[in-house]
Short mmCIF file of C-alpha atoms and ligand atoms in Angstrom, two decimals:
data_model
loop_
_atom_site.label_atom_id
_atom_site.label_comp_id
_atom_site.label_asym_id
_atom_site.label_seq_id
_atom_site.Cartn_x
_atom_site.Cartn_y
_atom_site.Cartn_z
CA MET A 1 64.85 112.27 92.20
CA LYS A 2 63.06 115.26 93.61
CA ASN A 3 64.75 118.12 95.59
CA LYS A 4 62.53 118.34 98.67
CA ASP A 5 63.81 121.78 99.66
CA LEU A 6 61.48 124.77 99.80
CA LEU A 7 62.67 127.86 98.10
CA ILE A 8 61.30 131.05 99.85
CA VAL A 9 61.64 134.29 97.88
CA ILE A 10 61.20 137.06 100.33
CA ASP A 11 59.66 140.49 99.58
CA MET A 12 61.17 141.18 96.05
CA GLN A 13 59.27 144.39 95.73
CA ASN A 14 60.26 147.58 93.88
CA VAL A 15 60.80 149.61 97.08
CA TYR A 16 63.87 147.50 97.80
CA ARG A 17 65.59 148.11 94.47
CA GLU A 18 68.96 149.94 94.63
CA GLY A 19 68.18 153.73 94.88
CA GLU A 20 64.54 153.20 96.09
CA ALA A 21 63.28 154.21 99.47
CA TRP A 22 64.39 150.96 101.20
CA GLY A 23 66.92 150.22 98.50
CA CYS A 24 69.17 147.17 99.23
CA CYS A 25 72.79 147.43 98.17
CA ARG A 26 72.87 144.24 96.07
CA ALA A 27 69.14 143.85 95.15
CA GLY A 28 70.04 143.43 91.43
CA GLU A 29 72.56 140.64 92.17
CA ALA A 30 69.99 138.94 94.48
CA LEU A 31 67.36 139.14 91.72
CA ARG A 32 69.63 137.63 89.14
CA ASN A 33 70.51 134.73 91.52
CA ILE A 34 66.92 134.15 92.31
CA ILE A 35 66.06 133.95 88.65
CA LYS A 36 68.98 131.59 88.21
CA LEU A 37 67.55 129.33 90.90
CA LEU A 38 64.08 129.41 89.38
CA GLU A 39 65.44 128.70 85.94
CA SER A 40 67.76 125.87 87.19
CA GLY A 41 64.71 123.54 87.67
CA VAL A 42 66.13 122.23 90.93
CA PHE A 43 63.09 123.27 92.92
CA GLU A 44 59.55 121.88 92.85
CA ASP A 45 58.44 123.88 95.75
CA VAL A 46 58.70 127.61 95.66
CA VAL A 47 56.92 130.30 97.57
CA PHE A 48 56.99 134.09 97.26
CA THR A 49 56.13 136.48 100.02
CA ARG A 50 55.48 140.26 99.98
CA PHE A 51 55.36 142.85 102.70
CA ASP A 52 52.16 144.78 103.07
CA ALA A 53 52.07 147.49 105.67
CA PRO A 54 50.05 146.36 108.63
CA ALA A 55 46.39 147.45 108.19
CA ASP A 56 45.50 147.72 111.91
CA PRO A 57 48.83 148.32 113.57
CA GLU A 58 49.76 147.85 117.18
CA GLY A 59 52.61 149.01 119.23
CA SER A 60 55.76 149.94 117.17
CA TRP A 61 54.00 149.05 113.87
CA LYS A 62 51.81 152.12 114.37
CA GLU A 63 54.96 154.28 114.44
CA TYR A 64 56.20 152.33 111.40
CA ASN A 65 53.09 153.12 109.40
CA ARG A 66 53.35 156.73 110.43
CA VAL A 67 57.03 157.24 109.33
CA ASN A 68 56.52 155.24 106.03
CA LYS A 69 53.12 156.56 105.06
CA ALA A 70 54.37 157.84 101.79
CA ILE A 71 56.03 154.53 100.85
CA ASN A 72 53.13 152.45 102.04
CA GLU A 73 50.71 154.33 99.83
CA ASP A 74 52.80 154.16 96.63
CA GLN A 75 51.46 151.30 94.67
CA ARG A 76 54.39 151.03 92.31
CA LEU A 77 56.92 150.58 95.14
CA ASN A 78 54.90 147.85 96.73
CA GLU A 79 54.58 145.85 93.50
CA MET A 80 56.63 142.78 92.90
CA MET A 81 59.75 143.43 90.71
CA GLU A 82 58.70 143.16 87.09
CA GLU A 83 61.50 140.42 86.29
CA LEU A 84 59.89 138.05 88.82
CA LYS A 85 56.25 138.44 87.74
CA PRO A 86 56.40 135.55 85.18
CA TYR A 87 57.59 133.23 87.94
CA ALA A 88 55.45 134.58 90.79
CA GLY A 89 52.35 133.59 88.80
CA ARG A 90 53.33 129.87 88.89
CA TYR A 91 53.87 129.66 92.60
CA PRO A 92 51.90 130.60 95.77
CA MET A 93 52.37 134.19 96.83
CA PHE A 94 51.65 135.19 100.43
CA SER A 95 51.33 138.64 101.97
CA LYS A 96 52.46 139.44 105.41
CA SER A 97 52.67 142.35 107.69
CA THR A 98 55.50 141.13 109.74
CA TYR A 99 59.20 140.71 109.20
CA SER A 100 59.14 136.95 109.58
CA SER A 101 57.58 134.95 106.70
CA PHE A 102 56.70 132.16 109.25
CA GLU A 103 53.80 134.29 110.58
CA ILE A 104 52.11 132.71 107.54
CA PRO A 105 50.51 129.41 108.58
CA GLU A 106 50.40 127.90 104.99
CA LEU A 107 54.10 128.51 104.70
CA CYS A 108 54.82 126.75 107.97
CA ASN A 109 52.85 123.74 106.66
CA MET A 110 54.93 123.73 103.49
CA ALA A 111 58.20 124.00 105.34
CA LYS A 112 57.27 121.12 107.61
CA LYS A 113 57.28 118.80 104.55
CA ALA A 114 60.59 120.16 103.20
CA ASP A 115 64.06 118.95 103.92
CA HIS A 116 65.36 122.51 104.15
CA VAL A 117 64.00 125.92 103.77
CA VAL A 118 66.17 127.89 101.31
CA LEU A 119 66.15 131.61 102.03
CA THR A 120 66.56 134.32 99.44
CA GLY A 121 65.25 137.96 99.05
CA VAL A 122 65.36 141.28 100.81
CA VAL A 123 65.99 142.75 103.48
CA ALA A 124 68.89 140.68 104.92
CA GLU A 125 68.78 142.55 108.28
CA CYS A 126 64.95 142.45 108.86
CA CYS A 127 62.72 140.13 106.85
CA VAL A 128 65.31 137.52 105.88
CA LEU A 129 66.92 137.43 109.22
CA ALA A 130 63.61 137.27 111.14
CA THR A 131 62.50 134.51 108.79
CA ALA A 132 65.65 132.59 109.44
CA MET A 133 65.25 132.98 113.17
CA SER A 134 61.73 131.83 113.24
CA ALA A 135 62.60 128.84 110.92
CA ILE A 136 65.28 127.90 113.38
CA ASP A 137 62.95 128.12 116.28
CA LYS A 138 60.46 125.94 114.50
CA GLY A 139 63.16 123.36 113.80
CA PHE A 140 63.28 123.94 110.01
CA PRO A 141 66.87 123.41 108.68
CA VAL A 142 67.90 126.68 106.92
CA ILE A 143 69.91 127.11 103.88
CA TYR A 144 70.83 130.82 103.41
CA LEU A 145 72.05 131.70 99.86
CA SER A 146 74.20 134.67 100.66
CA ASP A 147 74.37 136.02 97.13
CA ALA A 148 70.64 135.70 96.69
CA VAL A 149 69.94 137.72 99.68
CA SER A 150 70.51 141.51 99.77
CA GLY A 151 70.71 143.97 102.67
CA LEU A 152 70.62 147.66 103.22
CA SER A 153 74.34 148.04 103.52
CA PRO A 154 77.31 145.72 102.76
CA GLU A 155 78.25 145.86 106.47
CA THR A 156 74.99 145.15 107.92
CA GLU A 157 74.18 142.51 105.31
CA LYS A 158 77.43 140.68 106.33
CA GLU A 159 76.40 140.93 109.99
CA ALA A 160 73.00 139.29 109.23
CA GLU A 161 74.79 136.54 107.44
CA HIS A 162 77.14 136.07 110.35
CA VAL A 163 74.32 135.59 112.71
CA VAL A 164 72.76 132.92 110.55
CA SER A 165 76.19 131.19 109.94
CA TYR A 166 76.69 131.20 113.76
CA LEU A 167 74.11 128.47 113.99
CA ALA A 168 75.88 126.34 111.43
CA PRO A 169 76.33 123.43 110.91
CA VAL A 170 73.62 122.19 113.18
CA GLN A 171 70.68 124.36 112.21
CA THR A 172 71.78 126.52 109.24
CA GLU A 173 74.10 126.30 106.19
CA VAL A 174 75.32 129.24 104.22
CA MET A 175 76.39 128.93 100.62
CA SER A 176 76.28 130.61 97.19
CA THR A 177 73.57 130.10 94.61
CA GLU A 178 76.08 128.38 92.29
CA GLU A 179 77.10 125.95 94.87
CA TYR A 180 73.47 125.09 95.77
CA ILE A 181 72.62 124.47 92.12
CA ARG A 182 75.64 122.41 91.56
CA ARG A 183 74.84 120.17 94.49
CA HIS A 184 71.31 119.66 93.28
CA ALA A 185 71.50 119.82 89.48
CA HIS A 186 72.37 116.15 89.09
CA LEU A 187 69.18 115.13 90.99
CA HIS A 188 67.30 116.34 87.96
CA SER A 189 69.73 115.32 85.23
CA CYS A 190 69.83 111.50 85.17
CA GLY A 191 68.09 110.25 82.08
CA THR A 192 67.96 113.67 80.31
CA GLY A 193 71.60 113.60 79.32
CA GLU A 194 71.94 117.15 80.37
CA ASN A 195 74.15 118.38 83.13
CA VAL A 196 75.00 114.97 84.30
CA HIS A 197 77.32 115.41 87.28
CA PRO A 198 80.07 112.93 86.40
CA SER A 199 80.84 112.57 82.77
CA ASP A 200 82.15 109.52 80.83
CA ASN A 201 81.41 106.69 83.19
CA THR A 202 78.44 108.23 84.66
CA ALA A 203 76.20 105.52 86.01
CA CYS A 204 72.80 106.83 84.91
CA GLY A 205 72.41 103.88 82.60
CA GLY A 206 73.37 101.40 85.31
CA ALA A 207 70.96 102.84 87.82
CA ALA A 208 67.99 102.43 85.48
CA GLU A 209 68.38 98.72 85.71
CA HIS A 210 67.79 98.72 89.44
CA ASN A 211 65.08 100.27 91.46
CA LYS A 212 67.67 101.87 93.52
CA ASN A 213 71.18 103.02 92.80
CA VAL A 214 73.92 100.59 93.77
CA ASN A 215 76.18 102.10 96.32
CA ILE A 216 79.48 100.44 97.28
CA ALA A 217 81.29 101.92 100.29
CA ILE A 218 84.97 101.36 100.67
CA ASP A 219 86.73 102.47 103.90
CA GLY A 220 90.18 101.89 105.23
CA PRO A 221 93.38 103.64 106.34
CA SER A 222 95.50 105.70 104.18
CA GLY A 223 97.90 104.03 101.70
CA VAL A 224 95.92 100.80 101.57
CA GLY A 225 95.18 101.18 97.87
CA LYS A 226 91.42 101.93 98.38
CA SER A 227 91.47 104.55 95.55
CA THR A 228 93.31 102.31 93.07
CA THR A 229 90.83 99.59 93.67
CA ALA A 230 87.77 101.77 93.67
CA LYS A 231 88.90 103.53 90.49
CA GLU A 232 89.51 100.38 88.56
CA LEU A 233 86.33 98.79 89.75
CA ALA A 234 84.30 101.85 88.83
CA ARG A 235 85.86 101.70 85.29
CA LYS A 236 84.98 98.09 84.92
CA LEU A 237 81.39 98.43 86.11
CA GLY A 238 80.56 101.78 84.71
CA PHE A 239 79.95 103.26 88.10
CA THR A 240 81.05 106.74 89.37
CA TYR A 241 83.92 106.71 91.59
CA ILE A 242 83.92 109.34 94.47
CA ASP A 243 87.10 110.03 96.31
CA THR A 244 85.88 111.73 99.50
CA GLY A 245 89.39 112.11 100.72
CA ALA A 246 90.02 114.56 97.91
CA MET A 247 87.06 116.68 99.12
CA PHE A 248 88.77 117.08 102.59
CA ARG A 249 91.99 117.78 100.88
CA THR A 250 90.40 120.49 98.75
CA LEU A 251 89.15 122.31 101.89
CA ALA A 252 92.54 121.91 103.35
CA VAL A 253 94.06 123.73 100.38
CA TYR A 254 91.69 126.55 101.12
CA PHE A 255 92.60 126.68 104.83
CA ILE A 256 96.30 126.73 104.05
CA ARG A 257 95.99 129.41 101.34
CA LYS A 258 94.01 131.57 103.85
CA GLY A 259 96.77 131.22 106.33
CA LEU A 260 94.46 129.77 108.92
CA ASP A 261 95.66 127.94 112.03
CA ILE A 262 94.46 124.42 111.16
CA ASN A 263 94.36 123.57 114.94
CA ASP A 264 91.96 126.44 115.52
CA GLU A 265 88.57 124.77 114.87
CA GLU A 266 86.54 127.93 115.48
CA SER A 267 88.22 129.87 112.76
CA ILE A 268 88.37 126.92 110.37
CA VAL A 269 84.55 126.38 110.67
CA ALA A 270 83.84 130.06 110.49
CA SER A 271 85.63 130.23 107.18
CA LEU A 272 83.60 127.50 105.61
CA PRO A 273 80.71 129.64 104.18
CA GLU A 274 83.24 131.56 102.03
CA CYS A 275 84.40 128.39 100.25
CA SER A 276 82.69 126.14 97.81
CA VAL A 277 83.86 122.65 96.88
CA ASP A 278 82.70 121.14 93.63
CA ILE A 279 83.49 117.88 91.73
CA SER A 280 83.67 117.74 87.98
CA TYR A 281 84.69 114.78 85.85
CA GLU A 282 86.85 114.88 82.78
CA ASP A 283 87.49 111.62 80.92
CA GLY A 284 86.07 109.85 83.94
CA LYS A 285 88.64 111.41 86.18
CA GLN A 286 87.64 113.36 89.28
CA HIS A 287 88.61 117.01 89.38
CA MET A 288 88.33 119.04 92.46
CA ILE A 289 87.09 122.59 92.13
CA LEU A 290 87.69 125.10 94.91
CA ASN A 291 85.78 128.32 94.47
CA GLY A 292 85.68 127.84 90.80
CA GLU A 293 89.40 126.81 90.47
CA ASP A 294 90.54 123.40 89.62
CA VAL A 295 92.95 122.44 92.36
CA THR A 296 93.33 118.75 91.57
CA GLY A 297 96.98 119.12 90.99
CA LEU A 298 97.62 120.67 94.52
CA ILE A 299 95.85 118.27 96.83
CA ARG A 300 98.45 115.51 97.24
CA THR A 301 101.30 117.24 99.03
CA GLU A 302 102.35 116.17 102.56
CA GLU A 303 101.29 119.67 103.92
CA VAL A 304 97.74 119.20 102.56
CA SER A 305 97.52 115.63 103.77
CA HIS A 306 98.39 116.71 107.24
CA ALA A 307 95.90 119.70 107.21
CA ALA A 308 93.25 117.40 105.78
CA SER A 309 93.81 114.89 108.46
CA VAL A 310 93.55 117.51 111.32
CA THR A 311 90.56 119.50 109.89
CA SER A 312 88.51 116.44 108.86
CA SER A 313 88.06 115.79 112.58
CA TYR A 314 85.91 119.04 112.92
CA ALA A 315 82.18 118.46 112.80
CA GLY A 316 81.45 121.61 110.78
CA VAL A 317 83.92 120.46 108.06
CA ARG A 318 82.36 117.07 107.86
CA LYS A 319 78.88 118.48 107.76
CA LYS A 320 79.74 120.68 104.81
CA LEU A 321 80.65 117.72 102.75
CA LEU A 322 78.19 115.14 103.98
CA GLU A 323 75.11 116.21 102.08
CA MET A 324 77.10 116.53 98.77
CA GLN A 325 78.45 113.04 99.22
CA ARG A 326 74.99 111.60 99.91
CA ASP A 327 73.29 113.45 97.11
CA MET A 328 75.72 111.94 94.60
CA ALA A 329 74.99 108.46 95.89
CA ARG A 330 71.35 108.96 95.73
CA SER A 331 71.44 109.72 91.98
CA HIS A 332 74.12 107.49 90.77
CA ASP A 333 75.63 103.98 91.04
CA VAL A 334 78.72 104.92 93.04
CA ILE A 335 81.85 103.46 94.59
CA MET A 336 82.77 105.87 97.28
CA ASP A 337 85.93 105.62 99.37
CA GLY A 338 86.94 107.31 102.55
CA ARG A 339 86.99 106.64 106.32
CA ASP A 340 83.26 106.88 107.38
CA ILE A 341 81.45 105.80 104.20
CA GLY A 342 79.97 102.55 105.55
CA THR A 343 79.35 103.87 108.96
CA VAL A 344 78.03 107.50 108.41
CA VAL A 345 77.81 108.66 104.86
CA LEU A 346 76.20 105.53 103.24
CA PRO A 347 75.01 103.23 105.96
CA GLU A 348 72.49 101.76 103.47
CA ALA A 349 75.21 100.78 100.95
CA GLN A 350 74.55 97.42 99.33
CA LEU A 351 78.17 96.38 99.78
CA LYS A 352 80.58 97.70 102.37
CA LEU A 353 84.24 96.94 102.42
CA PHE A 354 86.85 97.67 104.95
CA ILE A 355 90.27 97.36 103.25
CA SER A 356 93.29 97.00 105.43
CA ALA A 357 96.98 96.02 105.09
CA ARG A 358 99.84 95.86 107.48
CA PRO A 359 101.39 99.35 108.14
CA GLU A 360 104.84 98.25 106.80
CA VAL A 361 103.31 97.09 103.63
CA ARG A 362 101.41 100.26 103.17
CA ALA A 363 104.38 102.42 103.98
CA LYS A 364 106.46 100.49 101.42
CA ARG A 365 103.83 101.03 98.75
CA ARG A 366 103.80 104.71 99.56
CA TYR A 367 107.50 104.88 99.41
CA ASP A 368 107.72 103.17 96.06
CA GLN A 369 104.91 105.47 94.68
CA LEU A 370 106.81 108.64 95.72
CA ARG A 371 110.15 107.40 94.51
CA ALA A 372 108.68 106.42 91.10
CA SER A 373 107.09 109.85 90.78
CA GLY A 374 110.28 111.67 91.84
CA ARG A 375 108.51 113.12 94.83
CA LEU A 376 110.30 111.32 97.55
CA GLY A 377 112.37 114.40 98.70
CA ASP A 378 113.72 113.80 102.19
CA ALA A 379 111.29 111.12 103.22
CA THR A 380 112.50 107.72 104.20
CA LEU A 381 110.65 104.44 104.70
CA GLU A 382 110.71 105.06 108.40
CA SER A 383 109.42 108.72 108.16
CA ILE A 384 106.60 107.58 105.98
CA LEU A 385 105.68 104.77 108.23
CA LYS A 386 105.66 107.17 111.21
CA ASP A 387 103.45 109.86 109.46
CA MET A 388 101.13 107.20 108.30
CA GLU A 389 100.69 105.74 111.78
CA GLU A 390 100.09 109.21 113.19
CA ARG A 391 97.48 109.88 110.65
CA ASP A 392 95.83 106.53 111.19
CA TYR A 393 95.80 107.22 114.89
CA ARG A 394 94.22 110.58 114.44
CA ASP A 395 91.64 109.30 111.85
CA SER A 396 90.58 106.36 114.18
CA HIS A 397 90.54 108.34 117.45
CA ARG A 398 88.62 111.41 116.55
CA ALA A 399 85.15 112.03 118.11
CA ASN A 400 83.46 112.70 114.72
CA ALA A 401 83.02 109.89 112.29
CA PRO A 402 86.18 108.02 113.09
CA LEU A 403 87.78 105.51 110.74
CA MET A 404 86.03 102.36 111.70
CA LYS A 405 84.70 99.21 110.18
CA ALA A 406 81.04 99.08 109.85
CA GLU A 407 79.53 95.98 111.54
CA ASP A 408 78.22 94.67 108.27
CA ALA A 409 81.32 95.53 106.26
CA VAL A 410 83.50 92.83 104.70
CA LEU A 411 87.10 93.00 105.91
CA LEU A 412 89.66 92.58 103.16
CA ASP A 413 93.30 92.44 104.06
CA ASN A 414 95.20 93.05 100.86
CA SER A 415 98.73 92.90 102.33
CA ASP A 416 99.48 89.64 100.30
CA MET A 417 97.05 90.11 97.43
CA THR A 418 97.64 91.44 93.94
CA GLU A 419 95.50 94.27 92.53
CA GLU A 420 93.78 91.76 90.23
CA GLU A 421 92.98 89.36 93.13
CA VAL A 422 91.32 92.17 95.06
CA LEU A 423 89.15 93.19 92.14
CA GLU A 424 88.12 89.58 91.44
CA ALA A 425 87.21 89.15 95.14
CA ILE A 426 85.00 92.27 95.09
CA ILE A 427 83.34 91.43 91.84
CA SER A 428 82.53 88.03 93.12
CA MET A 429 80.88 89.55 96.18
CA LEU A 430 78.81 91.87 93.97
CA ARG A 431 77.66 88.93 91.91
CA ASP A 432 76.80 86.94 94.98
CA ARG A 433 74.65 89.80 96.12
CA LYS A 434 73.02 90.05 92.59
CA LEU A 435 74.15 93.62 92.38
CA ILE A 436 75.75 93.12 88.99
CA ASP A 437 75.25 90.40 86.30
O1 LIG B 501 91.91 109.24 101.79
P1 LIG B 501 92.86 110.47 101.81
O2 LIG B 501 94.21 110.24 102.39
O3 LIG B 501 92.91 111.29 100.63
O4 LIG B 501 92.05 111.40 102.99
C1 LIG B 501 92.56 112.62 103.34
C2 LIG B 501 92.23 112.92 104.80
O5 LIG B 501 90.80 113.16 104.87
C3 LIG B 501 92.47 111.75 105.79
O6 LIG B 501 93.42 112.22 106.75
C4 LIG B 501 91.16 111.36 106.35
C5 LIG B 501 90.21 112.34 105.94
N1 LIG B 501 88.95 111.69 105.40
C6 LIG B 501 88.05 111.56 106.34
O7 LIG B 501 88.09 112.00 107.41
N2 LIG B 501 86.82 110.97 105.85
C7 LIG B 501 86.72 110.49 104.63
N3 LIG B 501 85.46 109.99 104.24
C8 LIG B 501 87.81 110.60 103.79
C9 LIG B 501 88.93 111.20 104.17
#
């Protein structure tokens, strides 16, 4: 599976090193992250640009050349940073005499074929920002890797990032280098045995038997037993189980910790670029990683459930997780559960299930679970039923990707079925569709 994003490395010349004439405050860090991206093997398409003073300047560029004469004439300052030379030789390198790299027609043609343009380099406030703005104007979706971009000062660098993130989630995404690589590493890992995203029950082997990975979408309201069914099915079939609710819960932990008002969509969405969500698998169990910390043990509280239900209605929040969910399904045989998997995330899934159960049955199951684990607290059967109905209402009535049965989903009411019966029913559907032997 190829990553069809285009990595643009902007103007990594000596003059922008810390301490030089146009020194950027984090040029060294940006350089290290750019090298990490180039070494990660996630990109096939990479392009380098360099700034050359305009030869025949007009208007304000005339003044630019006058003020910067000494710099323009210093060959060493204008050279590409030594550390990048081995990479620069492998990819196209274009010179420009403007801030925006999209004044280069060849680069525009490359960007037209890409899913996203991924921006890195210097100077955040001029060349990178101008490139981002022209990419947006031209309709190229932008990914801005904040720690692989460096600006002249921490304050103005942050301002540039704010301008770009203002256009998120529709035209831009801002994220860290690590997050970008994590999201894409598995696209290259199937079959090599290296860096495979989910561990033990990874479905790389299964995928090889089909031209396309098998994707099973399971949607339904909370407490219906989707995850128990999906987990067990994944174990039996050797598929990867992806619990998308856990991803929304992980973001909710972040919002709560930050003390944000979960009803304030603007501040919730504005905080997203600072937070990265990753999934790792240990012994086949999904672990949720928030900014590098494993928060799996913190995501099942009532407070988090409520915050996840409220904030998952925001388009920006959903957009942040959508690509990650799709990427995983593209490269693995997956069973993914959530609310909008059959309708939005994986509309092409080969089998879609909508699992439901009577609300009283679901509330009783939840009540028994809480009691058995000693986490019942003050909750009663009635209060659990009430919370559940409120959450169902919110999940089904929101404008963005509401809980809904896809037209072609199979409806499975498990109120009066045992777990074993549910599994048997699904396995026989998979056999009928020739998706498993
Ligand atoms: O499945 P869960 O209870 O762990 O999900 C937590 C919240 O996240 C729930 O209120 C609905 C929301 N969610 C969603 O909006 N879309 C998904 N695909 C999964 C969960």
